[in-house]
CSV table of C-alpha atoms in Angstrom, one decimal:
chain,number,residue,atom,x,y,z
A,1,MET,CA,171.1,116.2,137.4
A,2,LYS,CA,172.9,118.6,135.2
A,3,TRP,CA,172.1,122.2,134.3
A,4,GLY,CA,174.1,125.2,133.4
A,5,ASP,CA,177.8,125.3,132.5
A,6,LYS,CA,179.8,124.5,135.7
A,7,TYR,CA,180.0,120.8,134.7
A,8,ASP,CA,180.2,119.6,131.2
A,9,ASP,CA,179.0,116.3,129.8
A,10,SER,CA,182.1,114.5,130.9
A,11,TYR,CA,181.0,114.7,134.5
A,12,VAL,CA,177.7,112.9,133.7
A,13,GLU,CA,179.6,110.2,131.8
A,14,LYS,CA,182.1,109.9,134.6
A,15,LEU,CA,179.3,109.5,137.2
A,16,LYS,CA,177.7,106.9,135.0
A,17,GLU,CA,181.0,105.1,134.7
A,18,GLN,CA,181.5,105.2,138.4
A,19,CYS,CA,178.0,103.8,139.1
A,20,GLU,CA,178.5,101.0,136.6
A,21,ALA,CA,181.8,100.1,138.2
A,22,ASN,CA,180.5,100.3,141.8
A,23,CYS,CA,177.0,98.9,141.9
A,24,SER,CA,176.5,95.1,142.1
A,25,VAL,CA,172.7,95.3,142.0
A,26,PRO,CA,170.7,96.0,138.8
A,27,PHE,CA,170.0,99.7,138.3
A,28,LYS,CA,169.1,102.2,135.6
A,29,PHE,CA,171.0,105.5,135.3
A,30,TRP,CA,169.0,108.6,134.5
A,31,CYS,CA,170.1,112.2,134.2
A,32,PHE,CA,167.8,115.2,134.5
A,33,THR,CA,169.4,117.7,132.1
A,34,ASP,CA,168.6,121.0,130.4
A,35,LYS,CA,170.1,119.6,127.2
A,36,PRO,CA,168.5,116.1,126.7
A,37,GLU,CA,170.1,114.1,123.9
A,38,LYS,CA,170.3,110.5,125.0
A,39,ASP,CA,167.6,108.0,125.9
A,40,TRP,CA,168.5,108.1,129.5
A,41,HIS,CA,168.2,111.8,129.7
A,42,ILE,CA,165.1,113.4,131.3
A,43,PRO,CA,164.4,117.0,130.4
A,44,ILE,CA,164.4,119.3,133.4
A,45,PRO,CA,161.0,120.9,133.9
A,46,THR,CA,160.8,124.6,134.1
A,47,THR,CA,157.6,125.1,136.2
A,48,LEU,CA,159.5,126.6,139.1
A,49,ASP,CA,161.8,128.9,137.1
A,50,GLU,CA,159.5,131.9,137.6
A,51,PHE,CA,160.1,131.9,141.3
A,52,TYR,CA,163.9,131.9,141.1
A,53,ASP,CA,165.6,135.3,141.4
A,54,GLU,CA,169.0,134.9,139.8
A,55,LYS,CA,170.4,138.1,141.4
A,56,ARG,CA,169.6,136.9,144.9
A,57,GLY,CA,170.5,133.3,144.1
A,58,PHE,CA,168.3,131.9,146.8
A,59,PHE,CA,167.1,128.3,146.6
A,60,TRP,CA,169.3,127.9,143.6
A,61,ALA,CA,169.3,124.0,143.6
A,62,TYR,CA,165.5,124.0,143.3
A,63,ARG,CA,165.6,121.8,140.2
A,64,LYS,CA,166.4,118.9,142.4
A,65,CYS,CA,162.8,119.1,143.6
A,66,TYR,CA,161.6,117.9,140.2
A,67,MET,CA,163.0,114.5,141.0
A,68,PHE,CA,160.6,114.1,143.9
A,69,SER,CA,157.7,114.4,141.6
A,70,HIS,CA,158.7,113.0,138.2
A,71,GLY,CA,157.3,109.5,137.7
A,72,GLN,CA,156.5,109.2,141.4
A,73,ILE,CA,152.8,108.5,141.2
A,74,PRO,CA,151.9,104.8,141.5
A,75,ASN,CA,151.0,102.9,138.3
A,76,ASN,CA,152.0,105.9,136.3
A,77,ASN,CA,155.4,105.5,134.8
A,78,SER,CA,156.7,102.5,132.9
A,79,HIS,CA,160.3,103.4,133.6
A,80,PHE,CA,159.8,103.5,137.4
A,81,PRO,CA,158.0,100.4,138.8
A,82,ASP,CA,156.2,101.0,142.0
A,83,ASN,CA,158.8,99.3,144.2
A,84,SER,CA,161.6,101.4,142.7
A,85,LYS,CA,164.2,103.0,144.9
A,86,PHE,CA,165.9,106.1,143.8
A,87,LEU,CA,169.5,107.1,144.7
A,88,PHE,CA,170.3,110.6,143.7
A,89,LEU,CA,174.0,111.5,143.3
A,90,ASP,CA,175.5,115.0,142.6
A,91,LEU,CA,177.8,115.1,139.6
A,92,ASP,CA,180.8,116.0,141.8
A,93,VAL,CA,181.1,112.9,143.9
A,94,ILE,CA,183.6,110.1,144.0
A,95,ILE,CA,182.2,106.6,144.7
A,96,HIS,CA,184.5,104.4,146.7
A,97,GLN,CA,182.4,101.4,147.4
A,98,ASP,CA,179.5,99.2,146.2
A,99,LEU,CA,176.3,101.3,146.0
A,100,LYS,CA,174.3,98.1,146.7
A,101,TYR,CA,174.7,99.2,150.3
A,102,PHE,CA,172.3,102.1,149.8
A,103,PHE,CA,169.6,100.0,148.1
A,104,GLU,CA,169.6,97.6,151.0
A,105,LEU,CA,169.1,100.2,153.7
A,106,PRO,CA,165.6,100.2,155.4
A,107,ASN,CA,163.3,102.5,153.5
A,108,ASP,CA,160.9,103.5,156.2
A,109,LYS,CA,162.0,107.1,155.7
A,110,PRO,CA,164.0,108.9,152.9
A,111,TRP,CA,167.7,109.3,153.5
A,112,ILE,CA,169.9,112.3,153.0
A,113,VAL,CA,173.5,113.2,153.8
A,114,ARG,CA,173.9,114.3,157.4
A,115,GLY,CA,177.0,116.3,157.3
A,116,TRP,CA,178.7,114.8,160.4
A,117,TRP,CA,181.5,117.3,159.9
A,118,ASN,CA,179.2,120.0,161.2
A,119,ASP,CA,179.3,120.9,164.8
A,120,ILE,CA,175.7,120.4,166.0
A,121,ILE,CA,176.1,123.4,168.4
A,122,THR,CA,176.8,125.7,165.4
A,123,VAL,CA,173.9,124.1,163.6
A,124,LYS,CA,171.5,124.9,166.4
A,125,ARG,CA,173.0,128.4,167.0
A,126,ASN,CA,172.5,129.4,163.4
A,127,PHE,CA,169.2,127.6,162.8
A,128,ALA,CA,167.1,130.7,163.0
A,129,LYS,CA,169.6,132.5,160.8
A,130,TYR,CA,169.0,130.1,157.9
A,131,LYS,CA,172.7,129.1,158.1
A,132,SER,CA,174.8,126.1,159.0
A,133,THR,CA,172.5,123.4,157.8
A,134,PRO,CA,173.4,119.9,159.0
A,135,LEU,CA,172.1,118.4,155.7
A,136,ASN,CA,173.6,118.0,152.3
A,137,SER,CA,171.5,117.0,149.3
A,138,SER,CA,174.4,115.7,147.3
A,139,VAL,CA,173.1,112.1,148.0
A,140,ILE,CA,169.4,111.3,148.6
A,141,LEU,CA,167.8,107.9,148.7
A,142,TRP,CA,164.0,107.4,148.6
A,143,LYS,CA,161.5,104.9,147.5
A,144,LYS,CA,159.0,105.8,144.8
A,145,GLY,CA,156.5,108.4,146.0
A,146,GLN,CA,158.2,108.9,149.3
A,147,MET,CA,159.4,112.4,148.6
A,148,MET,CA,156.2,113.6,147.1
A,149,PRO,CA,155.2,115.6,150.3
A,150,VAL,CA,158.4,117.6,149.8
A,151,TRP,CA,157.4,118.4,146.2
A,152,GLU,CA,153.9,119.3,147.2
A,153,HIS,CA,155.2,121.6,149.9
A,154,VAL,CA,157.5,123.4,147.6
A,155,LYS,CA,154.8,123.7,145.0
A,156,LYS,CA,152.3,125.0,147.5
A,157,HIS,CA,154.7,127.6,149.1
A,158,ASN,CA,156.9,128.3,146.1
A,159,GLU,CA,157.2,132.1,146.4
A,160,LEU,CA,157.7,131.9,150.2
A,161,ILE,CA,160.3,129.2,150.0
A,162,PHE,CA,162.3,130.7,147.2
A,163,PHE,CA,162.4,134.0,149.1
A,164,THR,CA,163.3,132.6,152.5
A,165,TYR,CA,165.8,129.8,152.0
A,166,ALA,CA,169.3,130.5,150.5
A,167,SER,CA,169.7,126.8,149.9
A,168,LEU,CA,167.7,123.6,149.4
A,169,ASP,CA,169.6,122.1,152.2
A,170,ASN,CA,168.6,124.8,154.6
A,171,TYR,CA,165.0,124.3,153.6
A,172,PHE,CA,165.3,120.6,154.3
A,173,ALA,CA,166.7,121.3,157.7
A,174,HIS,CA,163.9,123.6,158.6
A,175,HIS,CA,160.9,121.6,157.4
A,176,TRP,CA,161.9,118.0,157.0
A,177,TYR,CA,164.6,117.4,159.7
A,178,ASP,CA,164.9,118.1,163.3
A,179,PRO,CA,168.4,119.0,164.5
A,180,TRP,CA,167.2,118.8,168.1
A,181,ASN,CA,165.8,115.3,167.7
A,182,GLU,CA,167.6,113.9,164.8
A,183,ASP,CA,165.7,110.6,164.7
A,184,ASP,CA,162.3,112.4,164.5
A,185,GLY,CA,162.4,114.1,161.2
A,186,PHE,CA,160.8,113.2,157.9
A,187,LEU,CA,164.3,112.7,156.5
A,188,GLN,CA,167.0,110.6,158.2
A,189,GLY,CA,170.7,111.1,157.8
A,190,PHE,CA,173.0,108.5,156.4
A,191,PRO,CA,175.1,107.0,159.3
A,192,GLN,CA,178.5,108.2,160.2
A,193,GLY,CA,181.1,106.4,158.1
A,194,ASP,CA,179.1,106.4,154.9
A,195,ILE,CA,179.8,109.8,153.3
A,196,TYR,CA,182.4,112.4,154.0
A,197,SER,CA,183.4,115.8,152.5
A,198,TRP,CA,186.7,116.5,150.7
A,199,TYR,CA,186.6,120.1,151.8
A,200,LYS,CA,185.0,119.9,155.2
A,201,GLY,CA,186.1,116.6,156.8
A,202,ASN,CA,184.3,113.6,158.1
A,203,VAL,CA,183.1,113.6,161.7
A,204,PHE,CA,183.3,116.6,164.0
A,205,PRO,CA,185.4,117.1,166.1
A,206,ASP,CA,187.6,113.9,165.9
A,207,ASP,CA,188.1,113.3,162.2
A,208,MET,CA,188.2,116.6,160.4
A,209,GLU,CA,191.2,116.4,158.2
A,210,LEU,CA,190.5,118.0,154.9
A,211,LYS,CA,191.5,116.8,151.4
A,212,LYS,CA,192.0,113.2,152.6
A,213,LEU,CA,190.7,110.2,150.8
A,214,ARG,CA,188.8,107.8,153.1
A,215,LEU,CA,188.4,104.7,151.0
A,216,GLY,CA,186.6,102.8,153.7
A,217,HIS,CA,183.6,105.2,153.2
A,218,LYS,CA,181.1,104.8,150.4
A,219,ILE,CA,181.1,108.3,148.9
A,220,CYS,CA,183.2,111.4,149.0
A,221,LEU,CA,181.5,114.8,148.3
A,222,PHE,CA,183.2,117.7,146.7
A,223,ASN,CA,180.6,120.4,146.8
A,224,ASN,CA,180.1,123.3,149.2
A,225,SER,CA,183.6,124.4,148.5
A,226,LYS,CA,184.6,128.0,148.4
A,227,GLU,CA,187.7,127.1,146.6
A,228,SER,CA,187.8,128.0,142.9
A,229,ASN,CA,189.8,125.0,141.7
A,230,ASP,CA,187.4,122.3,143.1
A,231,VAL,CA,186.5,121.1,139.6
A,232,GLU,CA,190.1,120.5,138.7
A,233,GLU,CA,190.8,118.9,142.0
A,234,LEU,CA,187.9,116.5,141.6
A,235,LYS,CA,189.0,115.6,138.1
A,236,SER,CA,192.5,114.7,139.4
A,237,LEU,CA,190.8,112.1,141.7
A,238,TRP,CA,188.7,110.4,139.0
B,1,MET,CA,157.1,158.2,177.0
B,2,VAL,CA,158.1,154.8,178.3
B,3,ASP,CA,161.8,154.9,179.0
B,4,HIS,CA,162.5,152.0,181.3
B,5,ILE,CA,161.5,148.5,182.4
B,6,LYS,CA,160.4,148.1,185.9
B,7,PHE,CA,163.0,145.8,187.3
B,8,THR,CA,161.1,144.0,190.0
B,9,THR,CA,162.2,141.2,192.2
B,10,GLU,CA,160.2,138.8,190.1
B,11,ILE,CA,162.0,139.9,187.0
B,12,ALA,CA,165.4,139.6,188.8
B,13,GLU,CA,164.5,136.0,189.8
B,14,ASP,CA,163.5,135.0,186.3
B,15,TRP,CA,166.4,136.6,184.5
B,16,LYS,CA,168.8,135.0,186.9
B,17,SER,CA,167.4,131.6,186.0
B,18,VAL,CA,168.3,132.3,182.4
B,19,LEU,CA,171.9,132.7,183.4
B,20,SER,CA,171.7,129.4,185.3
B,21,LEU,CA,170.5,127.7,182.2
B,22,LEU,CA,173.6,128.7,180.3
B,23,HIS,CA,175.7,126.6,182.6
B,24,HIS,CA,174.2,123.5,180.9
B,25,ASP,CA,176.2,122.4,177.9
B,26,GLU,CA,172.9,122.0,176.0
B,27,TYR,CA,172.4,125.8,176.0
B,28,ASN,CA,175.9,127.0,175.6
B,29,HIS,CA,175.2,127.9,172.0
B,30,CYS,CA,172.6,130.4,173.1
B,31,ILE,CA,174.9,132.7,175.1
B,32,LYS,CA,175.6,135.1,172.2
B,33,ARG,CA,172.0,135.2,171.2
B,34,ILE,CA,170.8,136.0,174.7
B,35,ARG,CA,173.4,138.8,174.8
B,36,ASP,CA,172.1,140.1,171.4
B,37,ALA,CA,168.6,139.9,172.6
B,38,SER,CA,169.5,142.0,175.7
B,39,SER,CA,171.2,144.8,173.8
B,40,THR,CA,170.6,148.5,174.0
B,41,SER,CA,169.1,148.7,170.6
B,42,GLN,CA,166.7,145.8,171.4
B,43,LEU,CA,165.5,147.7,174.4
B,44,GLN,CA,165.3,151.0,172.5
B,45,SER,CA,163.1,149.5,169.8
B,46,LYS,CA,160.7,147.9,172.4
B,47,LEU,CA,160.4,151.0,174.5
B,48,TRP,CA,159.6,152.9,171.3
B,49,LEU,CA,157.0,150.4,170.4
B,50,VAL,CA,155.2,150.4,173.7
B,51,SER,CA,155.5,154.2,174.0
B,52,GLU,CA,153.6,154.7,170.7
B,53,ILE,CA,150.9,152.2,171.7
B,54,VAL,CA,150.4,154.1,174.9
B,55,ASN,CA,150.3,157.4,173.0
B,56,LEU,CA,147.7,156.0,170.7
B,57,ASN,CA,145.6,154.9,173.7
B,58,ILE,CA,145.0,151.4,172.1
B,59,ASP,CA,143.1,149.1,174.4
B,60,VAL,CA,145.0,145.8,174.4
B,61,GLU,CA,144.3,142.5,176.3
B,62,LYS,CA,145.6,139.8,174.0
B,63,VAL,CA,148.8,140.0,172.0
B,64,ALA,CA,150.3,137.7,169.5
B,65,LEU,CA,154.1,138.1,169.1
B,66,LEU,CA,155.3,136.9,165.8
B,67,ALA,CA,158.9,135.6,165.9
B,68,GLY,CA,159.1,137.3,169.3
B,69,TRP,CA,162.5,135.6,170.1
B,70,TYR,CA,163.0,135.5,173.9
B,71,ALA,CA,160.4,138.2,174.6
B,72,ASN,CA,162.5,139.3,177.5
B,73,PHE,CA,161.9,143.1,177.1
B,74,ILE,CA,158.6,143.3,175.5
B,75,THR,CA,156.7,141.0,177.9
B,76,PRO,CA,157.2,143.2,181.0
B,77,LEU,CA,156.6,146.3,179.0
B,78,LEU,CA,153.3,145.1,177.6
B,79,ILE,CA,152.1,144.0,181.0
B,80,ASP,CA,153.3,147.0,183.1
B,81,GLU,CA,152.6,149.8,180.6
B,82,LEU,CA,149.6,148.5,178.7
B,83,GLY,CA,147.9,146.0,181.1
B,84,VAL,CA,148.1,143.2,178.6
B,85,LYS,CA,146.6,139.9,180.0
B,86,TYR,CA,147.7,137.3,177.5
B,87,ILE,CA,150.8,137.1,175.3
B,88,LEU,CA,151.4,134.3,172.8
B,89,ASN,CA,154.9,134.2,171.3
B,90,LEU,CA,155.2,132.2,168.1
B,91,ASP,CA,158.7,131.5,166.9
B,92,SER,CA,160.3,128.9,164.6
B,93,ASP,CA,163.4,128.4,166.7
B,94,PRO,CA,163.1,125.5,169.0
B,95,ASP,CA,165.4,127.0,171.6
B,96,VAL,CA,163.2,130.0,172.0
B,97,LYS,CA,160.6,128.1,173.9
B,98,THR,CA,162.8,127.0,176.8
B,99,ILE,CA,164.7,130.3,177.0
B,100,SER,CA,161.7,132.7,176.7
B,101,TYR,CA,159.9,130.6,179.3
B,102,LYS,CA,162.8,131.2,181.6
B,103,PHE,CA,162.8,134.9,181.0
B,104,ASN,CA,159.1,135.1,181.6
B,105,LYS,CA,158.6,132.3,184.1
B,106,ARG,CA,156.4,134.4,186.3
B,107,TYR,CA,153.8,134.4,183.6
B,108,LYS,CA,154.4,131.1,182.0
B,109,ILE,CA,151.5,129.0,180.9
B,110,ASP,CA,151.6,125.7,179.0
B,111,HIS,CA,149.1,124.7,176.4
B,112,ASP,CA,147.6,121.9,178.5
B,113,GLN,CA,146.8,124.4,181.3
B,114,ILE,CA,144.3,126.3,179.0
B,115,GLU,CA,143.3,123.6,176.5
B,116,ASN,CA,139.6,123.7,175.7
B,117,GLN,CA,139.1,126.7,178.0
B,118,ASP,CA,137.5,130.0,177.2
B,119,MET,CA,140.4,132.5,177.1
B,120,ASN,CA,138.1,135.4,177.7
B,121,HIS,CA,136.9,133.8,180.9
B,122,ILE,CA,140.4,133.0,182.0
B,123,ILE,CA,141.5,136.6,181.3
B,124,ARG,CA,138.6,138.1,183.2
B,125,ASN,CA,139.5,135.9,186.2
B,126,LEU,CA,143.2,135.8,185.9
B,127,ARG,CA,143.9,136.8,189.5
B,128,GLU,CA,141.5,134.2,190.9
B,129,VAL,CA,142.5,131.4,188.5
B,130,PHE,CA,146.3,131.8,188.1
B,131,ASP,CA,147.2,134.6,190.6
B,132,VAL,CA,149.1,136.5,188.0
B,133,ALA,CA,148.7,139.8,186.0
B,134,CYS,CA,149.3,138.1,182.7
B,135,LEU,CA,149.8,134.8,181.0
B,136,TYR,CA,152.7,134.1,178.7
B,137,ARG,CA,152.7,131.3,176.2
B,138,CYS,CA,155.3,130.3,173.7
B,139,GLU,CA,154.9,127.8,170.8
B,140,ILE,CA,157.2,126.7,168.0
B,141,HIS,CA,155.3,127.9,164.9
B,142,ASN,CA,156.4,129.3,161.6
B,143,VAL,CA,153.8,132.1,161.0
B,144,MET,CA,154.5,132.4,157.3
B,145,PHE,CA,153.5,128.8,156.7
B,146,GLU,CA,150.6,128.2,158.9
B,147,PRO,CA,147.7,130.4,160.2
B,148,ILE,CA,147.4,131.2,163.9
B,149,LYS,CA,143.6,130.7,164.1
B,150,ASN,CA,144.0,127.7,166.4
B,151,TYR,CA,145.5,129.9,169.1
B,152,GLY,CA,142.4,132.0,169.6
B,153,ASP,CA,141.7,135.7,169.1
B,154,PHE,CA,144.1,138.7,169.6
B,155,ASP,CA,143.7,142.4,169.7
B,156,LEU,CA,147.2,143.1,168.5
B,157,VAL,CA,149.7,141.3,166.4
B,158,ILE,CA,153.3,142.5,166.9
B,159,ASN,CA,156.2,141.6,164.6
B,160,THR,CA,159.5,143.3,165.4
B,161,SER,CA,161.3,140.8,163.1
B,162,CYS,CA,159.9,141.7,159.7
B,163,GLU,CA,163.4,141.9,158.2
B,164,HIS,CA,163.9,138.2,158.9
B,165,MET,CA,160.9,137.0,156.9
B,166,PHE,CA,158.7,137.2,153.8
B,167,PRO,CA,156.5,140.3,153.6
B,168,MET,CA,153.7,140.4,156.1
B,169,SER,CA,151.1,140.4,153.4
B,170,ARG,CA,151.5,136.6,153.4
B,171,PHE,CA,150.6,136.4,157.1
B,172,ARG,CA,147.5,138.6,156.4
B,173,LYS,CA,146.4,136.3,153.7
B,174,LEU,CA,146.8,133.2,155.9
B,175,ASN,CA,144.7,135.0,158.6
B,176,LYS,CA,142.4,137.0,156.5
B,177,SER,CA,139.3,136.5,158.6
B,178,LYS,CA,140.9,138.5,161.4
B,179,ASN,CA,141.0,142.2,161.7
B,180,TYR,CA,144.1,142.6,163.9
B,181,ILE,CA,145.8,145.8,164.6
B,182,TYR,CA,149.4,145.3,163.5
B,183,VAL,CA,152.5,146.7,165.0
B,184,LEU,CA,155.4,146.1,162.7
B,185,GLN,CA,159.1,146.9,162.9
B,186,SER,CA,161.9,146.3,160.4
B,187,SER,CA,165.3,147.8,159.5
B,188,ASN,CA,167.6,148.9,156.7
B,189,ASP,CA,170.5,146.9,158.2
B,190,ARG,CA,171.5,144.6,155.4
B,191,GLN,CA,174.8,143.4,156.9
B,192,TYR,CA,173.4,140.1,158.2
B,193,ASP,CA,172.6,137.1,156.1
B,194,ASP,CA,169.4,136.5,158.0
B,195,HIS,CA,168.1,140.0,157.2
B,196,ILE,CA,166.4,138.7,154.1
B,197,ASN,CA,163.8,141.4,153.8
B,198,CYS,CA,165.1,144.8,154.8
B,199,VAL,CA,163.2,148.0,154.0
B,200,ASP,CA,164.2,151.6,153.5
B,201,SER,CA,161.2,153.4,154.9
B,202,ALA,CA,158.1,153.0,157.0
B,203,ASP,CA,156.0,153.3,153.9
B,204,GLU,CA,157.7,150.4,152.4
B,205,LEU,CA,157.0,148.3,155.5
B,206,ALA,CA,153.3,149.3,155.4
B,207,ASP,CA,153.1,148.4,151.7
B,208,GLN,CA,154.7,145.0,152.3
B,209,ALA,CA,152.0,144.3,154.9
B,210,ASP,CA,149.1,145.8,152.9
B,211,ILE,CA,148.4,148.2,155.8
B,212,VAL,CA,145.8,150.6,154.5
B,213,ASP,CA,144.8,152.3,157.7
B,214,VAL,CA,148.1,153.6,159.1
B,215,ILE,CA,147.6,155.0,162.6
B,216,TYR,CA,151.3,155.5,163.3
B,217,SER,CA,154.4,155.5,161.1
B,218,GLY,CA,157.9,156.5,162.0
B,219,GLU,CA,161.6,155.7,162.2
B,220,MET,CA,164.3,155.8,164.8
B,221,LYS,CA,168.1,155.7,164.6
B,222,LEU,CA,169.2,153.1,167.1
B,223,SER,CA,172.4,153.0,169.1
B,224,ASN,CA,173.9,150.3,166.8
B,225,GLY,CA,173.6,152.8,163.9
B,226,MET,CA,170.8,151.1,162.0
B,227,THR,CA,167.5,152.8,161.3
B,228,ARG,CA,164.4,151.1,162.5
B,229,TYR,CA,161.0,151.6,161.0
B,230,MET,CA,157.7,151.1,162.7
B,231,VAL,CA,154.1,151.0,161.4
B,232,ILE,CA,151.0,150.6,163.4
B,233,GLY,CA,147.7,150.0,161.6
B,234,ARG,CA,145.2,147.7,160.1
């Protein structure tokens, strides 16, 4: 998914390259974009734009929600057969290992990054403050239609959600995950050892070294960084 | 004017049990929040609230607290100063249930104890049925997303956390069949990330809640320097 100017087209091409080099099962690569030019580009809808207040910047990643609706109705999209599985990847990830792993995970519930680098105590302490979410939407896995309840909820409560939640991840943590009973949420977190963060570490408190490649993991995330040079740092690792 | 909480032996016992809870690792993360909920400014704002309801001579039996946090100060004040018989605290934070039940253990009631029962009958016979002056119930519930109709009727809806949430007009729409008296507080203190809806006057707070019949409106400078606004009305 690409919008705005932070990442240019080279990031999309690079992600596509990475997927092609690291996925041993058949897949199709799609990109939601505000500048559709290629046959694998999907124009980003604009129906939620009116609820976004650019000055406040709350719920800024709302465009990701379109993925949970687009082509998700059964028998209603020739590109997405009804047994399709969808693996969403942010543009700023480095893929270390075969993505086949993700498509073979049980799909009783959708999957999302559980940032194991977060201290769960901090997560609980700041829950009511809409801070310190344990989730990260840089990688999401679902089967066709499975995320429709999320889309319906956002659509139904649009004004309220855009006003209340600074981030999509915080919204997910409040409505679709349960930090107190982590197995009970609508979303489940990818297991420890799958995905880590370049700027935040791997697993709290034992493996928190920053800016360390962990090639035994599947994916490295680069987002949520306050550092200004994260784009260049990511490029240096391509 | 109500200027103190009656610190009874029962309160002492309950509040002590909160401190005991904090020895458990599971609740370590709540220490700072319990301290914050016990601050001078928290007490000031609750004393002010109850004082004005007393001044207005509002007859109250059943109160819904929206985002009432631990309800540590407001529960004894509502019971001792206003004779409230039933308090329901609805909060979205899962830790609130356990901790607020500790603070108010002497009045605690669980859903299964009153399920399918006539609350008015229970309230009329509180002493005989439960041997208490009031019942306190807490549920995890986000009041901006779901109506509160399943919890019964209330005379008064109190929200002293308006700065933490979407404007109260939303709550009114969700519960439009009810003609509650609202008691709302908010602040102009924008230094905290979770103060997502601060206001700069009591009028603004009333507007946000579509309060057309304002029976009290005022502001108070609290010990922490912030200005707190309060509106009472329908």
